[in-house]
């Protein structure tokens, strides 16, 4: 295991310290929980809370800030945060206008966020939850019933966050989050596995000439393995699967995210984007905005995912609204 | 070689296409050169041109935009751009107020940017150049006489870019760029090598338990190799070397950049930042702003560098000014 860390069992604590020390103008850690909140609590708006296992940075702590999240709960590596940690996050950021939980579909997360919701309701905090399931690769997998939630979640943070910032009610913020979920699709691939520090060994193995198509962000099996192909061939497969799953007509607009899983250089992500852009343009689909970078990573896995979000005028306007967070800025 | 690319000899073209297609609101490619310029040419200001071999993305195309560069020249992988390409960049962005070339100290770059400067001067364009040499690791190396220029270059782009945007003269913009160069120091380390696509094999080898300290961003040898240590131990060594080289008194202010070389997860960079912050704080040095991410990469190399920039009130103000580019935003 070749990692730049200290004690493998203290990775989460060290990381949260380094993250909050880097961005004190944006975020701080709660004393009593592995929860990152805005340095200045937002008042008089619906609060947004997300989170999940760590190892997906900048998700989700990097998205805490104006126009996106109010709190991010950080579980251990690839491990759902406990209900009480989520509950602490809700208590810290709720302003009386209610809190929306944005949960990636992963059985542990769904259960624990739901329990936290119940705990909050017992203290008369109004909480709603949405579950993101954008990954078109497989139905049901190792840790998930139904489709997995992956990088499309960042569009939920952005758009629901903008709605909350503009004064939307809990019902309205939840509705727009669900609209994003209905209209966002992703699919990924990997060329190398990753190692959970405390485990010390790779979560799966791939031959030197092999890739896994459709794997999850924790290394859950995808649809199949095959010999590594060209960037264009891989991208064509992923984008075709996405477009098979959601009807996007000629002239409609989308946002695109080409997301690196961690070890894939930006250069390669741009090469992928070239093909994504060409495929969508060939179909007469208009690309309103493209995001290329690392948004939802998998420890040190190499690979990428493509996300396509179908836009209407409301989603477009909210996507374009100002966001100011450590990892996502819209000016 | 496990890369997500098409033809290894067409990586640069594919990448530039994907990059400009991703960010049409910011950048476009010149028809006649591998040069990325602002979509809307800035008028009536000193122009800033940087560049170098590719493989360091987002450097430098990602820094083209308001408050930073006007053009970035992209050579082949780890290969200096030719003088005529740099000359095309200068001609495209000069507004009559002069152009500053920001060059990383690398013998090929220094030579070719200098020849471009002469070509421009023969056409009566006023051109100045600065050479960044922030890497404290070694004096002279494989491709460089004197110290190498690495991630500290991004601070030169940011601060000289802000000065130009505010209407500074060529002399003033050059002076502030030189002030940054005088006050910025970096040092890096690697745990894996990288592969130039057309070469198809790693540029150096490291054992499974080994790291290279002080290597360059093209894999040039550093100060030494040793067994991989903890993040804290490695960081302590790098930051100590930096602080041995530049006197920073208690109470003085700095900006910090923890830069990933490509395959090092953000999580690990934050763990490094934790120690950087602690070391500087222990000395009573005030950290004005911290940047953690991938700013100056080395294809798919794993490793990181730390950069410390000593600030005065002028540098601080220019660092904090608005920047709006694909890869670097200050709001």
XYZ file of C-alpha atoms in Angstrom:
662
model
C 0.000 0.000 0.000
C 1.683 3.200 -1.170
C -0.168 6.100 0.386
C 0.825 9.483 1.737
C -0.803 9.128 5.135
C 0.121 8.744 8.789
C -1.670 6.056 10.804
C -4.085 4.167 8.491
C -6.649 4.245 11.270
C -6.503 8.020 11.651
C -6.938 9.023 8.042
C -10.394 10.492 8.548
C -9.422 12.700 11.472
C -6.209 13.906 9.802
C -8.068 14.641 6.587
C -10.872 16.602 8.235
C -8.310 18.662 10.152
C -6.324 19.407 6.994
C -9.478 20.241 5.072
C -10.922 22.664 7.603
C -7.490 24.262 8.178
C -7.240 24.836 4.419
C -10.603 26.560 4.093
C -11.438 28.369 7.368
C -13.226 31.059 5.360
C -15.726 28.415 4.203
C -15.935 25.518 6.638
C -15.360 24.281 10.162
C -15.753 20.936 11.892
C -18.306 20.380 14.634
C -16.558 19.620 17.925
C -18.725 16.633 18.688
C -18.997 14.946 15.289
C -17.240 14.268 11.970
C -19.393 16.908 10.368
C -18.236 19.868 8.309
C -20.507 22.932 8.404
C -20.340 26.452 6.992
C -18.133 28.739 9.083
C -20.978 31.253 9.108
C -24.254 29.457 9.657
C -26.803 30.462 7.036
C -29.946 31.864 8.625
C -33.554 31.753 7.596
C -33.261 29.201 4.810
C -33.857 25.502 4.283
C -30.718 23.613 5.282
C -29.079 20.993 3.053
C -27.201 18.088 4.595
C -25.369 15.406 2.667
C -22.533 13.000 3.355
C -21.593 9.369 3.313
C -18.458 7.313 3.647
C -15.181 9.160 3.151
C -12.798 8.465 0.286
C -14.827 10.441 -2.274
C -13.269 13.857 -1.694
C -14.065 16.624 -2.481
C -17.471 14.998 -1.803
C -19.033 16.098 0.349
C -17.144 18.536 2.615
C -15.845 20.439 -0.398
C -19.416 21.339 -1.347
C -20.294 23.062 1.908
C -20.747 26.765 1.329
C -22.946 29.401 -0.188
C -25.336 28.018 -2.790
C -24.722 24.374 -1.994
C -24.637 22.393 1.279
C -24.924 23.534 4.870
C -23.325 20.402 6.311
C -21.519 17.278 5.164
C -21.278 14.212 7.365
C -18.089 12.191 6.912
C -18.168 8.485 7.713
C -15.049 6.353 7.901
C -13.583 5.255 4.529
C -16.355 3.802 2.363
C -18.473 3.430 5.517
C -21.796 5.123 6.148
C -21.843 7.716 8.894
C -23.847 6.685 11.947
C -27.354 8.099 12.493
C -26.241 10.148 15.485
C -23.576 11.897 13.388
C -26.171 12.814 10.771
C -28.487 13.957 13.558
C -25.740 16.245 14.927
C -25.387 17.753 11.452
C -29.116 18.411 11.198
C -29.256 20.032 14.641
C -26.275 22.223 13.808
C -27.661 23.689 10.586
C -31.446 23.633 10.811
C -32.832 27.171 11.049
C -36.442 26.280 11.716
C -37.284 26.210 8.021
C -36.540 22.514 7.716
C -33.671 20.381 6.431
C -33.274 18.356 3.246
C -31.030 15.290 3.354
C -29.342 14.444 0.050
C -28.429 10.765 0.182
C -26.547 8.679 -2.386
C -28.328 5.379 -2.878
C -26.222 2.999 -0.795
C -28.061 0.809 1.654
C -26.124 1.904 4.750
C -26.523 5.584 3.929
C -30.226 5.288 3.211
C -30.834 3.481 6.525
C -28.697 5.761 8.653
C -29.913 9.025 7.158
C -33.467 7.745 7.611
C -32.865 6.976 11.270
C -31.370 10.426 11.735
C -34.466 11.892 10.112
C -36.621 10.101 12.674
C -34.407 11.298 15.520
C -34.752 14.871 14.276
C -38.513 14.598 13.870
C -38.775 13.494 17.492
C -37.237 16.849 18.338
C -39.721 18.613 16.052
C -37.267 19.387 13.278
C -38.892 19.163 9.880
C -36.733 16.871 7.724
C -37.151 15.516 4.214
C -34.810 13.261 2.267
C -34.055 12.510 -1.370
C -32.080 9.537 -2.631
C -29.864 9.957 -5.700
C -29.623 6.921 -7.995
C -27.996 8.223 -11.158
C -25.763 5.257 -12.048
C -27.332 3.463 -15.025
C -24.784 0.611 -14.971
C -26.518 -1.975 -12.823
C -29.756 -2.549 -10.968
C -28.902 -3.698 -7.402
C -25.282 -4.309 -6.418
C -23.062 -5.306 -3.515
C -24.171 -2.601 -1.099
C -27.218 -1.143 -2.797
C -30.780 -2.026 -3.651
C -31.720 -0.351 -6.910
C -29.324 1.910 -8.746
C -26.290 3.403 -7.078
C -25.862 7.122 -6.478
C -22.625 8.568 -7.823
C -21.338 11.848 -9.317
C -24.776 13.120 -10.355
C -25.244 13.876 -6.664
C -23.121 16.993 -7.111
C -25.753 18.444 -9.449
C -28.366 17.811 -6.755
C -26.232 19.719 -4.240
C -25.769 22.579 -6.675
C -29.352 22.981 -7.844
C -31.212 22.237 -4.616
C -28.635 24.390 -2.837
C -29.393 27.322 -5.119
C -33.128 26.861 -4.577
C -32.659 26.905 -0.803
C -30.407 29.964 -1.007
C -33.120 31.798 -2.960
C -35.600 31.185 -0.172
C -37.400 28.093 -1.475
C -39.535 26.204 1.060
C -38.596 22.699 2.157
C -41.252 21.340 -0.188
C -39.898 23.370 -3.108
C -36.276 22.478 -2.421
C -37.174 18.801 -2.210
C -39.194 19.021 -5.429
C -36.352 20.546 -7.394
C -33.896 17.989 -5.949
C -36.231 15.254 -7.174
C -36.448 16.901 -10.556
C -32.653 16.753 -10.810
C -32.692 13.094 -9.758
C -35.308 12.319 -12.411
C -33.181 13.950 -15.079
C -29.607 12.944 -14.215
C -27.796 9.813 -15.369
C -24.197 8.656 -14.933
C -21.953 5.717 -15.706
C -18.307 5.020 -14.929
C -15.355 2.752 -15.560
C -12.096 1.945 -13.798
C -8.650 0.837 -14.868
C -7.185 0.356 -11.382
C -8.726 -0.553 -8.021
C -8.237 1.319 -4.762
C -7.123 0.444 -1.258
C -9.037 1.299 1.910
C -6.176 2.362 4.225
C -7.214 0.248 7.219
C -7.707 -2.806 4.981
C -4.326 -2.360 3.304
C -5.175 -4.259 0.142
C -6.954 -3.558 -3.131
C -10.725 -4.026 -3.203
C -10.560 -5.796 -6.584
C -7.957 -6.751 -9.146
C -7.593 -5.910 -12.805
C -5.020 -7.225 -15.259
C -2.573 -4.775 -16.829
C -4.638 -4.664 -20.040
C -8.084 -4.819 -18.460
C -10.802 -2.374 -17.425
C -14.039 -2.703 -15.480
C -17.111 -1.070 -17.008
C -19.860 0.272 -14.779
C -18.182 -0.369 -11.416
C -19.350 1.574 -8.379
C -17.404 4.225 -6.506
C -16.477 1.673 -3.831
C -15.289 -0.835 -6.438
C -18.609 -2.689 -6.593
C -18.723 -4.914 -9.682
C -19.941 -3.297 -12.866
C -21.510 -4.794 -15.951
C -18.396 -6.539 -17.251
C -14.651 -6.535 -17.717
C -12.858 -6.343 -20.995
C -9.561 -5.364 -22.547
C -8.790 -1.669 -22.308
C -10.090 0.174 -25.358
C -9.523 3.698 -26.629
C -10.941 6.700 -24.808
C -13.393 7.223 -27.662
C -14.636 3.632 -27.600
C -15.075 3.609 -23.824
C -16.831 6.964 -23.845
C -19.097 5.896 -26.681
C -20.204 2.895 -24.625
C -20.877 4.884 -21.448
C -22.704 7.752 -23.131
C -24.789 5.331 -25.217
C -25.905 3.545 -22.043
C -26.859 6.891 -20.540
C -28.779 8.009 -23.620
C -30.543 4.629 -23.826
C -31.843 5.311 -20.363
C -33.099 8.865 -20.681
C -34.867 10.407 -23.616
C -33.220 13.661 -24.678
C -34.587 15.198 -27.826
C -32.780 17.210 -30.449
C -32.609 20.819 -29.320
C -32.873 19.988 -25.616
C -30.170 21.237 -23.274
C -27.945 19.344 -20.881
C -25.152 19.848 -18.379
C -22.227 17.435 -18.606
C -19.838 16.286 -15.912
C -16.715 14.290 -16.730
C -15.547 13.128 -13.320
C -12.143 11.673 -12.494
C -12.094 8.943 -9.860
C -8.753 10.249 -8.517
C -5.744 8.921 -10.414
C -6.885 9.810 -13.897
C -5.122 12.944 -15.121
C -7.137 15.955 -16.184
C -5.607 15.499 -19.651
C -7.396 12.175 -20.051
C -10.673 13.603 -18.749
C -10.486 16.294 -21.418
C -9.865 13.628 -24.067
C -13.021 11.893 -22.830
C -14.930 15.169 -22.926
C -14.028 15.596 -26.551
C -15.992 12.452 -27.407
C -18.884 13.215 -25.041
C -19.278 16.597 -26.681
C -19.131 15.123 -30.170
C -21.734 12.438 -29.410
C -24.204 14.889 -27.889
C -23.639 17.467 -30.611
C -24.179 14.822 -33.304
C -27.625 14.221 -31.812
C -28.419 17.921 -31.784
C -28.349 18.041 -27.982
C -27.173 21.412 -26.737
C -24.515 21.443 -24.016
C -25.247 24.324 -21.695
C -22.315 23.789 -19.350
C -19.522 21.252 -18.889
C -17.669 20.363 -15.703
C -14.414 18.416 -16.012
C -12.439 17.454 -12.921
C -12.573 15.416 -9.746
C -15.962 15.737 -8.097
C -16.741 12.271 -6.705
C -13.587 10.214 -6.304
C -12.843 6.690 -5.109
C -9.711 6.905 -2.976
C -6.870 6.461 -5.523
C -8.849 4.558 -8.172
C -8.064 5.424 -11.810
C -11.050 5.763 -14.093
C -13.843 8.191 -14.761
C -17.578 8.645 -14.973
C -19.739 10.673 -17.292
C -22.882 12.412 -16.024
C -25.571 13.982 -18.185
C -28.262 16.186 -16.662
C -31.234 17.134 -18.825
C -32.114 20.765 -18.162
C -35.242 22.834 -18.284
C -35.289 26.583 -17.715
C -35.628 26.225 -13.930
C -32.744 23.769 -13.589
C -30.606 25.875 -15.897
C -31.161 29.026 -13.919
C -30.396 27.312 -10.611
C -27.314 25.601 -12.042
C -26.010 28.993 -13.169
C -26.614 30.708 -9.827
C -23.641 31.690 -7.723
C -21.991 28.963 -5.677
C -18.997 29.559 -3.466
C -17.571 26.476 -1.809
C -14.041 25.060 -1.510
C -14.473 22.660 -4.445
C -17.204 24.160 -6.611
C -17.473 27.788 -7.594
C -19.902 29.369 -10.023
C -19.301 33.070 -10.476
C 0.816 1.618 -20.328
C -2.705 1.967 -18.954
C -4.080 5.275 -20.141
C -7.479 6.523 -21.221
C -6.417 7.959 -24.543
C -6.820 7.321 -28.267
C -3.688 7.453 -30.431
C -0.638 8.127 -28.182
C 0.648 10.537 -30.811
C -2.544 12.581 -30.864
C -2.952 13.183 -27.157
C -2.176 16.885 -27.343
C -4.693 17.606 -30.101
C -7.437 15.539 -28.488
C -6.810 17.172 -25.135
C -6.885 20.724 -26.451
C -10.129 19.990 -28.283
C -11.729 18.502 -25.173
C -10.504 21.363 -23.026
C -11.779 24.154 -25.256
C -15.078 22.320 -25.846
C -15.512 22.097 -22.070
C -14.967 25.793 -21.431
C -16.111 27.802 -24.463
C -17.196 30.602 -22.137
C -13.535 31.030 -21.111
C -11.182 29.780 -23.783
C -10.669 28.937 -27.433
C -7.785 27.518 -29.438
C -6.007 29.531 -32.096
C -6.545 28.000 -35.521
C -2.895 28.114 -36.460
C -1.199 27.063 -33.218
C -1.498 24.949 -30.066
C -2.333 28.051 -28.131
C -5.313 28.605 -25.857
C -6.523 32.210 -25.550
C -9.415 33.939 -23.824
C -12.649 33.638 -25.799
C -13.074 37.396 -25.454
C -9.752 39.090 -26.010
C -8.982 41.516 -23.179
C -8.396 45.017 -24.473
C -6.179 47.804 -23.290
C -4.122 45.863 -20.774
C -0.744 44.194 -20.561
C -1.045 40.635 -21.892
C 0.257 37.610 -20.007
C 1.480 34.556 -21.897
C 2.710 31.349 -20.313
C 2.992 27.733 -21.358
C 5.435 24.897 -21.708
C 5.288 21.205 -22.375
C 1.919 19.529 -21.874
C 1.260 16.929 -19.196
C 0.929 19.465 -16.371
C -2.791 20.201 -16.719
C -4.546 22.361 -15.633
C -1.285 24.262 -16.299
C -1.407 26.360 -18.261
C -4.572 26.427 -20.378
C -6.731 26.167 -17.261
C -5.376 29.508 -16.062
C -6.432 31.499 -19.090
C -9.160 33.933 -18.157
C -9.989 37.089 -16.292
C -7.360 38.010 -13.719
C -4.769 35.493 -14.889
C -3.358 34.607 -18.322
C -4.299 35.829 -21.773
C -2.730 32.877 -23.572
C -1.157 29.511 -22.811
C 1.103 27.773 -25.302
C 0.933 23.981 -25.182
C 3.972 21.999 -26.324
C 3.915 18.264 -26.863
C 4.123 16.126 -23.683
C 7.006 17.372 -21.534
C 8.378 19.177 -24.599
C 8.880 22.908 -24.903
C 6.660 24.677 -27.399
C 8.512 25.996 -30.428
C 9.332 29.720 -30.666
C 6.877 30.249 -33.518
C 4.008 28.888 -31.396
C 4.882 31.285 -28.566
C 5.142 34.088 -31.124
C 1.639 33.271 -32.406
C 0.376 33.527 -28.832
C 1.991 36.920 -28.332
C 0.583 38.259 -31.587
C -2.888 37.010 -30.719
C -3.125 38.673 -27.307
C -0.907 41.756 -27.353
C -3.012 44.925 -27.193
C -0.239 47.425 -27.772
C 0.476 47.740 -24.047
C 3.082 44.978 -24.113
C 3.241 41.318 -23.190
C 4.807 39.547 -20.228
C 6.014 35.973 -20.738
C 5.902 33.811 -17.606
C 8.373 30.986 -18.125
C 9.120 28.022 -15.864
C 12.867 27.557 -15.596
C 13.489 24.663 -17.973
C 16.217 25.132 -20.531
C 14.068 24.479 -23.602
C 11.331 26.815 -22.420
C 13.730 29.602 -21.556
C 15.400 29.367 -24.983
C 12.210 29.125 -26.995
C 10.318 31.846 -25.154
C 13.380 34.051 -25.535
C 13.490 33.456 -29.290
C 9.775 34.255 -29.482
C 10.445 37.466 -27.586
C 13.023 38.439 -30.198
C 10.639 37.578 -33.028
C 7.982 39.791 -31.435
C 10.382 42.650 -30.875
C 11.277 42.579 -34.565
C 7.598 43.317 -35.167
C 7.703 46.134 -32.618
C 5.785 44.315 -29.905
C 7.069 45.208 -26.468
C 7.792 41.937 -24.649
C 9.311 41.182 -21.267
C 9.896 37.797 -19.655
C 10.255 36.430 -16.150
C 11.614 33.009 -15.265
C 10.141 31.152 -12.288
C 12.595 29.011 -10.310
C 10.753 28.126 -7.110
C 11.925 24.544 -6.614
C 14.438 24.523 -3.745
C 15.291 20.826 -4.184
C 18.296 20.969 -6.479
C 20.541 23.456 -8.224
C 20.810 22.414 -11.906
C 19.178 19.205 -13.118
C 18.574 17.102 -16.206
C 16.871 19.766 -18.288
C 17.523 22.926 -16.324
C 20.343 25.246 -15.387
C 19.676 26.685 -11.950
C 16.547 25.853 -10.026
C 13.498 24.365 -11.708
C 10.195 26.191 -11.977
C 7.205 24.248 -10.657
C 3.867 24.939 -8.934
C 4.860 28.372 -7.608
C 4.327 29.516 -11.195
C 0.577 29.519 -10.567
C 1.026 32.282 -7.969
C 2.918 34.316 -10.584
C 0.007 33.876 -13.003
C -2.472 34.906 -10.336
C -0.694 37.950 -8.971
C 0.844 39.352 -12.163
C -2.491 38.629 -13.850
C -4.337 40.705 -11.274
C -1.845 43.551 -11.673
C -2.324 43.539 -15.441
C -6.105 43.415 -15.064
C -5.967 46.500 -12.819
C -4.154 48.439 -15.530
C -0.531 48.023 -14.443
C 2.104 48.918 -17.015
C 4.382 46.256 -18.491
C 7.141 47.453 -16.155
C 4.827 47.222 -13.120
C 3.442 43.819 -14.073
C 6.954 42.485 -14.581
C 8.092 43.948 -11.262
C 5.302 42.315 -9.307
C 5.918 39.010 -11.102
C 9.554 39.240 -10.023
C 8.488 40.036 -6.489
C 6.442 36.830 -6.438
C 9.403 34.868 -7.822
C 11.669 36.316 -5.131
C 9.237 35.267 -2.431
C 7.959 31.868 -3.555
C 9.536 28.487 -2.792
C 8.389 24.930 -3.500
C 9.537 21.359 -3.120
C 7.972 18.058 -4.136
C 8.150 14.291 -3.860
C 6.860 11.325 -5.847
C 5.833 7.782 -5.050
C 5.207 6.639 -8.632
C 6.681 7.684 -11.988
C 4.717 8.653 -15.077
C 4.612 7.586 -18.690
C 4.872 9.919 -21.668
C 2.237 8.414 -24.015
C 4.420 8.331 -27.134
C 7.307 6.783 -25.170
C 5.077 4.118 -23.617
C 7.265 3.433 -20.614
C 7.874 4.992 -17.213
C 10.422 7.788 -16.998
C 11.927 6.317 -13.803
C 11.341 3.418 -11.460
C 10.630 3.270 -7.769
C 10.347 0.198 -5.586
C 7.006 -0.556 -3.909
C 8.260 0.904 -0.599
C 10.285 3.778 -2.034
C 9.811 7.475 -2.703
C 11.864 10.112 -4.504
C 12.356 13.410 -2.690
C 12.724 16.626 -4.647
C 12.133 15.192 -8.117
C 11.061 17.550 -10.916
C 7.690 17.650 -12.631
C 9.108 15.684 -15.565
C 10.590 13.039 -13.271
C 14.031 14.676 -13.115
C 16.059 13.225 -10.245
C 15.600 14.844 -6.867
C 17.862 14.985 -3.869
C 17.566 11.329 -2.889
C 15.432 8.221 -2.609
C 14.411 6.570 0.595
C 11.799 4.291 2.068
C 8.319 5.796 2.119
C 7.713 7.608 5.397
C 4.563 9.041 6.953
C 2.835 12.076 5.483
C 3.959 14.111 8.505
C 7.609 13.086 8.158
C 7.700 13.779 4.425
C 5.972 17.131 4.836
C 8.281 18.107 7.673
C 11.264 17.497 5.406
C 9.870 19.465 2.461
C 8.668 22.437 4.490
C 11.939 22.563 6.430
C 13.890 22.760 3.176
C 11.629 25.586 2.024
C 11.981 27.504 5.290
C 15.769 27.000 5.271
C 15.784 28.775 1.950
C 13.615 31.809 2.660
C 13.517 33.825 5.825
C 9.956 34.243 7.092
C 9.635 35.939 10.449
C 7.083 35.355 13.146
C 3.983 37.396 12.350
C 4.628 37.475 8.603
C 1.952 36.199 6.245
C 2.100 33.524 3.590
C -0.034 31.763 1.022
C 0.280 27.982 0.877
C -0.295 25.623 -2.033
C -0.426 21.860 -1.557
C -0.314 20.569 -5.105
C -1.122 17.036 -6.223
C 0.953 15.676 -9.100
C -2.095 13.830 -10.483
C -2.649 10.441 -8.869
C -2.553 11.544 -5.263
C -6.072 11.779 -3.844
C -7.316 15.045 -2.415
C -7.661 13.212 0.919
C -3.899 12.742 1.096
C -3.236 16.353 0.092
C -5.424 17.483 2.987
C -3.475 15.215 5.340
C -0.297 16.914 4.106
C -1.871 20.341 4.584
C -2.566 19.505 8.195
C 1.171 19.231 8.849
C 2.101 22.253 6.705
C -0.358 24.343 8.671
C 0.931 23.057 11.993
C 4.583 23.730 11.127
C 3.929 27.281 9.958
C 1.626 28.025 12.878
C 4.221 26.717 15.329
C 6.627 29.330 13.973
C 4.058 32.085 14.337
C 3.736 32.454 10.560
C 0.241 33.528 9.571
C -1.430 31.628 6.741
C -3.475 34.084 4.732
C -4.844 31.611 2.207
C -4.394 27.923 1.369
C -4.897 26.190 -1.965
C -5.156 22.405 -1.998
C -5.656 20.535 -5.258
C -4.072 19.776 -8.593
C -2.458 22.874 -10.043
C 0.749 21.669 -11.705
C 0.611 17.964 -12.451
C 2.995 15.450 -14.006
C 0.903 13.216 -16.262
C -0.235 10.411 -13.899
C 2.588 10.696 -11.353
C 1.608 10.215 -7.684
C 3.156 12.621 -5.244
C 2.811 16.237 -4.218
C 4.601 19.512 -3.785
C 4.295 22.228 -1.189
C 4.623 25.892 -2.129
C 4.987 28.789 0.296
C 4.665 32.379 -0.885
C 5.690 35.143 1.508
C 3.210 37.993 1.218
C 3.320 41.716 1.682
C 0.264 43.931 1.461
C 0.578 44.370 -2.311
C 0.896 40.636 -3.029
C -1.944 39.874 -0.624
C -4.289 42.310 -2.277
C -3.487 41.011 -5.764
C -3.793 37.391 -4.641
C -7.259 38.154 -3.276
C -8.473 39.929 -6.408
C -11.091 38.269 -8.556
C -9.912 35.544 -10.916
C -12.218 33.643 -13.212
C -10.603 30.871 -15.225
C -11.487 27.220 -15.825
C -9.145 25.937 -13.107
C -8.703 28.822 -10.682
C -11.463 31.008 -9.349
C -11.243 33.664 -6.675
C -14.594 35.249 -5.908
